[in-house]
Amino acid sequence: MQSPGVSPLVLVAAGMVLSCSEPPMSPRLEPSGPLLNTEFESDGESPGGLMIAFASDRAGFFNIFVVRAHGGQPTQLTFEPGYNGRPSWSPDGRRITFTACRWYDFTCDIYVMNADGSAQTNLTSNFATEEMSVWSPRGDRIAFVSDRDGPREIYVMDADGSDQTRLTYDYAADILPTWSPDGRRIAFESWRDGNGEVYVINADGTDQTNVTNNPAVDGNPAWSPRGDRIAFVSDRDGNREIYVMRPDGQNPTRLTNNPAEDYYPAWSPAGNRLAFASNRGGSFDVYIMKSDGSRVTRLTDNPAYDADPAWGIARGRNDN
């Protein structure tokens, strides 16, 4: 089964909202439910400023929340009906890009906002579906997925929404881009081979290479901050688990081993940990583990659907 984008249920809910002449009021949610503390050892990563953004439908619709990586109460950043998900922090920690399906846009678009949820701005304003945006390591470009020319393909644009350029050209879906830390390459999930595979391309769209080459479904890649590994999701051993491999696809190693489904790997800024979403507790929540797969800790604990984790080092708009 293909890795999830904007789910059909979410699109149905968004469509119901789009059919209304006026937007329904979105309830402001007070944080609820304890979050478990995560131990951070003295391995070069301090929990002080580390934050994890994630998407949750605990407010009735999917909205963006943030929580400290060592635990605490989450803070809701968006309060819009429809769908708000797939957050990605800018490298300076001051902004977040995300996918929004809102009644007044009549479709899904790429938005950016300040790290406190203010100044939410539509960058794409296109009647196609635009989703899965991720910030480049320098913060000057955003990669995203669009079906404006038919199938879902990988595009890039400047951080202000200008110079939108298509990188992939294939009738199958190309989704879930992730930048290499030097900004020279992009890994993504492609279905051009009849099943999900992880591809790597140059940032200008040249030299597209299948690096997984496995009959199973491989996808949902996440490039490590050190550039030496790509985390990805595969069902090659029977169900969806988190793996890591070298950027050329060599030495694939399974990190999680649970009969539940594990999705959405996301590296911590220092590369010492991975966040991911799993339903091993009965509902989808955000978990954290060390980069070797050990010390799995549940971060969110809510009967709602919590997913799309993204690490960042939050700074205020005027912080240095």
C-alpha positions as a Markdown table, in Angstrom:
| # | Residue | x | y | z |
|---|---|---|---|---|
| 1 | Met | 0.0 | 0.0 | 0.0 |
| 2 | Gln | 1.2 | 3.5 | -0.9 |
| 3 | Ser | 2.6 | 5.6 | 1.9 |
| 4 | Pro | 0.0 | 8.1 | 3.1 |
| 5 | Gly | -0.3 | 11.6 | 1.8 |
| 6 | Val | -3.4 | 13.6 | 2.6 |
| 7 | Ser | -5.6 | 10.7 | 3.6 |
| 8 | Pro | -9.0 | 10.1 | 1.8 |
| 9 | Leu | -10.8 | 10.6 | 5.1 |
| 10 | Val | -9.1 | 14.0 | 5.6 |
| 11 | Leu | -10.0 | 15.1 | 2.1 |
| 12 | Val | -13.6 | 14.1 | 2.6 |
| 13 | Ala | -13.7 | 16.1 | 5.8 |
| 14 | Ala | -12.0 | 19.0 | 4.0 |
| 15 | Gly | -14.5 | 18.7 | 1.2 |
| 16 | Met | -17.4 | 19.0 | 3.6 |
| 17 | Val | -15.8 | 22.2 | 5.0 |
| 18 | Leu | -15.3 | 23.5 | 1.5 |
| 19 | Ser | -19.0 | 23.1 | 0.7 |
| 20 | Cys | -20.0 | 25.5 | 3.4 |
| 21 | Ser | -20.6 | 29.2 | 2.6 |
| 22 | Glu | -18.9 | 30.3 | 5.9 |
| 23 | Pro | -16.2 | 28.6 | 7.8 |
| 24 | Pro | -17.3 | 26.7 | 10.9 |
| 25 | Met | -15.7 | 27.8 | 14.2 |
| 26 | Ser | -12.7 | 25.8 | 15.1 |
| 27 | Pro | -12.6 | 25.0 | 18.9 |
| 28 | Arg | -9.5 | 26.2 | 20.7 |
| 29 | Leu | -8.1 | 23.1 | 22.5 |
| 30 | Glu | -6.4 | 23.3 | 25.8 |
| 31 | Pro | -3.5 | 20.8 | 26.0 |
| 32 | Ser | -4.7 | 17.6 | 27.6 |
| 33 | Gly | -3.2 | 14.3 | 28.5 |
| 34 | Pro | 0.2 | 13.7 | 30.1 |
| 35 | Leu | 3.2 | 13.3 | 28.0 |
| 36 | Leu | 5.9 | 10.9 | 29.1 |
| 37 | Asn | 9.4 | 12.3 | 29.9 |
| 38 | Thr | 12.1 | 11.3 | 27.6 |
| 39 | Glu | 15.6 | 10.8 | 28.9 |
| 40 | Phe | 18.3 | 12.6 | 27.0 |
| 41 | Glu | 21.8 | 11.3 | 27.8 |
| 42 | Ser | 25.0 | 13.2 | 27.6 |
| 43 | Asp | 25.6 | 12.2 | 24.0 |
| 44 | Gly | 25.9 | 15.7 | 22.4 |
| 45 | Glu | 22.2 | 16.5 | 22.3 |
| 46 | Ser | 20.6 | 18.8 | 24.9 |
| 47 | Pro | 16.9 | 18.8 | 25.3 |
| 48 | Gly | 16.8 | 22.5 | 26.2 |
| 49 | Gly | 15.6 | 24.0 | 22.9 |
| 50 | Leu | 14.5 | 20.9 | 21.1 |
| 51 | Met | 10.9 | 20.8 | 19.9 |
| 52 | Ile | 8.8 | 18.4 | 17.9 |
| 53 | Ala | 6.0 | 19.6 | 15.7 |
| 54 | Phe | 3.3 | 17.1 | 14.8 |
| 55 | Ala | -0.1 | 16.9 | 13.3 |
| 56 | Ser | -3.1 | 15.7 | 15.3 |
| 57 | Asp | -6.9 | 15.5 | 15.0 |
| 58 | Arg | -7.4 | 15.8 | 18.7 |
| 59 | Ala | -9.1 | 19.2 | 18.0 |
| 60 | Gly | -11.6 | 17.6 | 15.7 |
| 61 | Phe | -9.7 | 18.5 | 12.5 |
| 62 | Phe | -6.0 | 17.9 | 11.8 |
| 63 | Asn | -4.0 | 20.8 | 13.2 |
| 64 | Ile | -0.3 | 21.5 | 14.0 |
| 65 | Phe | 1.0 | 21.2 | 17.5 |
| 66 | Val | 4.4 | 21.5 | 19.1 |
| 67 | Val | 5.8 | 19.8 | 22.2 |
| 68 | Arg | 9.2 | 19.8 | 23.9 |
| 69 | Ala | 11.2 | 16.8 | 22.9 |
| 70 | His | 11.8 | 15.8 | 26.5 |
| 71 | Gly | 8.0 | 15.8 | 27.2 |
| 72 | Gly | 5.4 | 18.2 | 28.5 |
| 73 | Gln | 2.1 | 19.6 | 27.3 |
| 74 | Pro | 1.6 | 20.3 | 23.6 |
| 75 | Thr | 0.8 | 23.7 | 22.2 |
| 76 | Gln | -1.6 | 24.0 | 19.4 |
| 77 | Leu | -0.4 | 26.4 | 16.6 |
| 78 | Thr | -3.2 | 26.2 | 13.9 |
| 79 | Phe | -6.9 | 26.4 | 14.6 |
| 80 | Glu | -8.3 | 25.9 | 11.1 |
| 81 | Pro | -11.0 | 23.4 | 10.1 |
| 82 | Gly | -10.0 | 21.0 | 7.3 |
| 83 | Tyr | -6.5 | 19.7 | 7.3 |
| 84 | Asn | -3.2 | 21.1 | 8.6 |
| 85 | Gly | -0.3 | 18.6 | 8.7 |
| 86 | Arg | 3.2 | 17.6 | 7.5 |
| 87 | Pro | 5.1 | 20.3 | 9.4 |
| 88 | Ser | 8.8 | 21.1 | 8.6 |
| 89 | Trp | 11.0 | 23.5 | 10.6 |
| 90 | Ser | 13.1 | 26.1 | 8.9 |
| 91 | Pro | 16.8 | 25.6 | 9.8 |
| 92 | Asp | 16.9 | 28.7 | 11.9 |
| 93 | Gly | 13.9 | 27.5 | 14.0 |
| 94 | Arg | 11.8 | 30.6 | 13.3 |
| 95 | Arg | 9.3 | 29.2 | 10.8 |
| 96 | Ile | 7.3 | 26.1 | 9.9 |
| 97 | Thr | 6.1 | 25.1 | 6.5 |
| 98 | Phe | 3.1 | 22.7 | 6.3 |
| 99 | Thr | 0.2 | 21.4 | 4.2 |
| 100 | Ala | -3.1 | 23.2 | 4.6 |
| 101 | Cys | -6.5 | 22.2 | 3.1 |
| 102 | Arg | -8.7 | 25.2 | 3.9 |
| 103 | Trp | -12.2 | 26.1 | 2.8 |
| 104 | Tyr | -11.2 | 29.5 | 1.4 |
| 105 | Asp | -8.4 | 28.0 | -0.7 |
| 106 | Phe | -10.7 | 25.4 | -2.3 |
| 107 | Thr | -7.8 | 23.0 | -2.3 |
| 108 | Cys | -4.6 | 22.0 | -0.5 |
| 109 | Asp | -1.7 | 24.4 | -0.5 |
| 110 | Ile | 1.8 | 25.0 | 1.0 |
| 111 | Tyr | 1.8 | 27.4 | 3.9 |
| 112 | Val | 4.5 | 28.9 | 6.2 |
| 113 | Met | 4.0 | 30.4 | 9.6 |
| 114 | Asn | 6.1 | 31.7 | 12.4 |
| 115 | Ala | 7.2 | 29.1 | 15.1 |
| 116 | Asp | 4.5 | 30.5 | 17.4 |
| 117 | Gly | 1.7 | 29.9 | 14.8 |
| 118 | Ser | 1.4 | 33.6 | 13.7 |
| 119 | Ala | 1.6 | 35.0 | 10.2 |
| 120 | Gln | 0.3 | 32.0 | 8.4 |
| 121 | Thr | 0.9 | 32.6 | 4.6 |
| 122 | Asn | -0.2 | 30.6 | 1.6 |
| 123 | Leu | 2.8 | 30.2 | -0.7 |
| 124 | Thr | 1.3 | 28.2 | -3.6 |
| 125 | Ser | -2.3 | 29.4 | -4.1 |
| 126 | Asn | -2.9 | 26.8 | -6.8 |
| 127 | Phe | -6.1 | 24.9 | -7.5 |
| 128 | Ala | -4.1 | 21.7 | -7.6 |
| 129 | Thr | -3.2 | 19.7 | -4.5 |
| 130 | Glu | 0.1 | 20.9 | -3.1 |
| 131 | Glu | 1.5 | 19.0 | -0.1 |
| 132 | Met | 4.5 | 17.5 | 1.8 |
| 133 | Ser | 6.7 | 20.6 | 1.9 |
| 134 | Val | 10.2 | 20.4 | 3.5 |
| 135 | Trp | 12.7 | 23.2 | 4.0 |
| 136 | Ser | 16.2 | 23.0 | 2.4 |
| 137 | Pro | 19.2 | 23.0 | 4.8 |
| 138 | Arg | 20.0 | 26.7 | 4.0 |
| 139 | Gly | 16.4 | 27.8 | 4.4 |
| 140 | Asp | 16.2 | 29.4 | 1.0 |
| 141 | Arg | 14.2 | 26.7 | -0.8 |
| 142 | Ile | 11.2 | 24.5 | -0.1 |
| 143 | Ala | 10.6 | 21.1 | -1.9 |
| 144 | Phe | 7.0 | 20.0 | -2.1 |
| 145 | Val | 4.6 | 17.7 | -4.0 |
| 146 | Ser | 2.0 | 18.9 | -6.5 |
| 147 | Asp | -0.4 | 17.3 | -9.0 |
| 148 | Arg | -0.8 | 20.5 | -11.0 |
| 149 | Asp | 0.5 | 18.8 | -14.1 |
| 150 | Gly | -1.3 | 15.5 | -13.6 |
| 151 | Pro | 0.4 | 13.0 | -11.4 |
| 152 | Arg | 2.0 | 13.9 | -8.1 |
| 153 | Glu | 5.5 | 15.1 | -8.8 |
| 154 | Ile | 8.4 | 16.8 | -6.8 |
| 155 | Tyr | 8.8 | 20.6 | -7.2 |
| 156 | Val | 11.0 | 23.2 | -5.5 |
| 157 | Met | 10.4 | 26.9 | -4.9 |
| 158 | Asp | 12.1 | 29.8 | -3.2 |
| 159 | Ala | 11.1 | 30.2 | 0.5 |
| 160 | Asp | 8.8 | 33.1 | -0.5 |
| 161 | Gly | 6.9 | 30.9 | -3.0 |
| 162 | Ser | 8.6 | 32.3 | -6.1 |
| 163 | Asp | 10.4 | 30.3 | -8.8 |
| 164 | Gln | 8.3 | 27.1 | -8.6 |
| 165 | Thr | 10.1 | 24.5 | -10.6 |
| 166 | Arg | 9.2 | 20.9 | -11.4 |
| 167 | Leu | 11.9 | 18.3 | -10.8 |
| 168 | Thr | 10.4 | 14.9 | -11.7 |
| 169 | Tyr | 8.5 | 13.8 | -14.7 |
| 170 | Asp | 6.8 | 10.5 | -14.4 |
| 171 | Tyr | 3.2 | 9.1 | -14.7 |
| 172 | Ala | 3.5 | 7.4 | -11.3 |
| 173 | Ala | 3.4 | 9.3 | -8.0 |
| 174 | Asp | 6.6 | 10.9 | -6.7 |
| 175 | Ile | 6.1 | 12.0 | -3.1 |
| 176 | Leu | 7.6 | 12.7 | 0.3 |
| 177 | Pro | 10.8 | 14.6 | -0.6 |
| 178 | Thr | 13.7 | 15.1 | 1.9 |
| 179 | Trp | 16.9 | 17.1 | 1.4 |
| 180 | Ser | 20.4 | 16.0 | 1.9 |
| 181 | Pro | 22.1 | 18.1 | 4.5 |
| 182 | Asp | 24.4 | 19.7 | 1.9 |
| 183 | Gly | 21.3 | 20.7 | -0.2 |
| 184 | Arg | 22.7 | 19.0 | -3.3 |
| 185 | Arg | 20.3 | 16.0 | -3.4 |
| 186 | Ile | 16.7 | 15.1 | -2.6 |
| 187 | Ala | 15.5 | 11.7 | -1.7 |
| 188 | Phe | 11.8 | 10.8 | -2.3 |
| 189 | Glu | 9.4 | 8.0 | -2.6 |
| 190 | Ser | 8.4 | 6.9 | -6.1 |
| 191 | Trp | 5.8 | 4.4 | -7.4 |
| 192 | Arg | 7.2 | 4.4 | -11.0 |
| 193 | Asp | 8.5 | 0.8 | -10.6 |
| 194 | Gly | 5.1 | -0.6 | -9.7 |
| 195 | Asn | 5.8 | -0.5 | -6.0 |
| 196 | Gly | 7.2 | 2.0 | -3.5 |
| 197 | Glu | 10.9 | 2.7 | -3.8 |
| 198 | Val | 13.3 | 5.3 | -2.5 |
| 199 | Tyr | 14.9 | 7.4 | -5.2 |
| 200 | Val | 17.7 | 10.0 | -4.9 |
| 201 | Ile | 18.1 | 12.9 | -7.4 |
| 202 | Asn | 20.3 | 15.9 | -7.7 |
| 203 | Ala | 18.6 | 19.1 | -6.5 |
| 204 | Asp | 18.2 | 20.2 | -10.2 |
| 205 | Gly | 16.3 | 17.0 | -11.0 |
| 206 | Thr | 19.1 | 15.2 | -12.8 |
| 207 | Asp | 20.5 | 11.7 | -12.1 |
| 208 | Gln | 17.4 | 10.0 | -10.6 |
| 209 | Thr | 18.5 | 6.7 | -9.0 |
| 210 | Asn | 16.5 | 3.9 | -7.3 |
| 211 | Val | 18.5 | 3.2 | -4.1 |
| 212 | Thr | 16.2 | 0.5 | -2.5 |
| 213 | Asn | 15.4 | -1.9 | -5.4 |
| 214 | Asn | 13.3 | -4.2 | -3.3 |
| 215 | Pro | 9.9 | -5.9 | -4.2 |
| 216 | Ala | 8.5 | -4.6 | -0.9 |
| 217 | Val | 7.0 | -1.2 | -0.4 |
| 218 | Asp | 9.9 | 1.2 | 0.6 |
| 219 | Gly | 9.4 | 4.9 | 1.1 |
| 220 | Asn | 8.9 | 7.8 | 3.5 |
| 221 | Pro | 12.6 | 8.7 | 3.4 |
| 222 | Ala | 14.3 | 11.0 | 5.9 |
| 223 | Trp | 18.0 | 12.1 | 5.4 |
| 224 | Ser | 20.1 | 12.2 | 8.5 |
| 225 | Pro | 21.7 | 15.6 | 9.5 |
| 226 | Arg | 25.1 | 14.1 | 9.1 |
| 227 | Gly | 24.3 | 13.0 | 5.6 |
| 228 | Asp | 25.5 | 9.4 | 6.2 |
| 229 | Arg | 22.2 | 7.7 | 6.4 |
| 230 | Ile | 18.6 | 7.8 | 5.1 |
| 231 | Ala | 15.8 | 6.5 | 7.4 |
| 232 | Phe | 12.9 | 5.0 | 5.6 |
| 233 | Val | 9.8 | 2.8 | 6.0 |
| 234 | Ser | 9.5 | -0.7 | 4.6 |
| 235 | Asp | 7.2 | -3.7 | 4.8 |
| 236 | Arg | 9.9 | -6.1 | 3.6 |
| 237 | Asp | 9.7 | -8.1 | 6.8 |
| 238 | Gly | 5.9 | -8.3 | 6.9 |
| 239 | Asn | 4.7 | -4.9 | 8.3 |
| 240 | Arg | 5.7 | -1.3 | 8.2 |
| 241 | Glu | 8.9 | -0.7 | 10.2 |
| 242 | Ile | 11.6 | 1.9 | 10.3 |
| 243 | Tyr | 14.9 | 1.2 | 8.6 |
| 244 | Val | 18.1 | 3.1 | 7.9 |
| 245 | Met | 20.5 | 2.7 | 5.0 |
| 246 | Arg | 23.5 | 4.5 | 3.4 |
| 247 | Pro | 22.5 | 7.1 | 0.9 |
| 248 | Asp | 23.4 | 4.7 | -1.9 |
| 249 | Gly | 21.0 | 2.1 | -0.5 |
| 250 | Gln | 23.7 | -0.1 | 0.9 |
| 251 | Asn | 23.6 | -1.7 | 4.4 |
| 252 | Pro | 19.8 | -1.5 | 5.1 |
| 253 | Thr | 19.2 | -2.0 | 8.8 |
| 254 | Arg | 15.9 | -2.5 | 10.6 |
| 255 | Leu | 15.5 | -0.3 | 13.7 |
| 256 | Thr | 12.0 | -1.1 | 14.9 |
| 257 | Asn | 10.6 | -4.6 | 15.4 |
| 258 | Asn | 7.0 | -4.4 | 16.5 |
| 259 | Pro | 3.8 | -6.0 | 15.1 |
| 260 | Ala | 2.2 | -2.5 | 14.9 |
| 261 | Glu | 2.7 | 0.0 | 12.1 |
| 262 | Asp | 5.6 | 2.5 | 12.3 |
| 263 | Tyr | 5.7 | 5.5 | 10.0 |
| 264 | Tyr | 7.1 | 9.0 | 9.5 |
| 265 | Pro | 10.8 | 8.8 | 10.7 |
| 266 | Ala | 12.3 | 12.2 | 11.6 |
| 267 | Trp | 15.8 | 12.9 | 12.7 |
| 268 | Ser | 16.8 | 15.0 | 15.7 |
| 269 | Pro | 19.0 | 18.0 | 14.8 |
| 270 | Ala | 22.2 | 16.2 | 16.0 |
| 271 | Gly | 21.2 | 12.9 | 14.4 |
| 272 | Asn | 21.3 | 11.0 | 17.7 |
| 273 | Arg | 17.6 | 10.2 | 17.8 |
| 274 | Leu | 14.6 | 9.5 | 15.6 |
| 275 | Ala | 11.0 | 10.4 | 16.1 |
| 276 | Phe | 8.3 | 8.4 | 14.4 |
| 277 | Ala | 4.6 | 7.6 | 14.6 |
| 278 | Ser | 3.3 | 4.2 | 15.7 |
| 279 | Asn | 0.0 | 2.6 | 16.6 |
| 280 | Arg | 1.7 | 0.1 | 19.0 |
| 281 | Gly | -0.2 | 1.7 | 21.9 |
| 282 | Gly | -3.6 | 1.2 | 20.2 |
| 283 | Ser | -3.8 | 4.6 | 18.5 |
| 284 | Phe | -1.2 | 6.5 | 16.5 |
| 285 | Asp | 1.2 | 8.5 | 18.8 |
| 286 | Val | 4.6 | 10.0 | 18.4 |
| 287 | Tyr | 7.6 | 8.0 | 19.8 |
| 288 | Ile | 11.3 | 8.7 | 20.1 |
| 289 | Met | 14.2 | 6.3 | 19.9 |
| 290 | Lys | 17.9 | 6.4 | 19.7 |
| 291 | Ser | 19.4 | 6.3 | 16.2 |
| 292 | Asp | 20.3 | 2.6 | 16.7 |
| 293 | Gly | 16.7 | 1.7 | 17.5 |
| 294 | Ser | 17.1 | 1.4 | 21.2 |
| 295 | Arg | 15.4 | 3.2 | 24.1 |
| 296 | Val | 12.0 | 3.6 | 22.4 |
| 297 | Thr | 9.9 | 6.1 | 24.4 |
| 298 | Arg | 6.3 | 7.2 | 23.9 |
| 299 | Leu | 6.1 | 11.0 | 23.7 |
| 300 | Thr | 2.4 | 11.7 | 23.1 |
| 301 | Asp | -0.4 | 9.7 | 24.7 |
| 302 | Asn | -3.7 | 10.6 | 23.3 |
| 303 | Pro | -6.6 | 8.6 | 21.7 |
| 304 | Ala | -6.5 | 10.9 | 18.7 |
| 305 | Tyr | -4.2 | 10.4 | 15.7 |
| 306 | Asp | -0.8 | 12.0 | 16.3 |
| 307 | Ala | 1.7 | 11.7 | 13.4 |
| 308 | Asp | 4.0 | 13.7 | 11.1 |
| 309 | Pro | 6.7 | 14.5 | 13.7 |
| 310 | Ala | 9.3 | 17.0 | 12.8 |
| 311 | Trp | 12.3 | 18.1 | 15.0 |
| 312 | Gly | 13.4 | 21.7 | 15.3 |
| 313 | Ile | 15.2 | 24.1 | 17.6 |
| 314 | Ala | 12.6 | 26.7 | 18.3 |
| 315 | Arg | 13.6 | 30.3 | 18.5 |
| 316 | Gly | 11.5 | 33.4 | 18.7 |
| 317 | Arg | 11.3 | 35.8 | 15.8 |
| 318 | Asn | 13.7 | 38.2 | 17.5 |
| 319 | Asp | 16.0 | 35.7 | 19.1 |
| 320 | Asn | 19.6 | 35.5 | 18.0 |
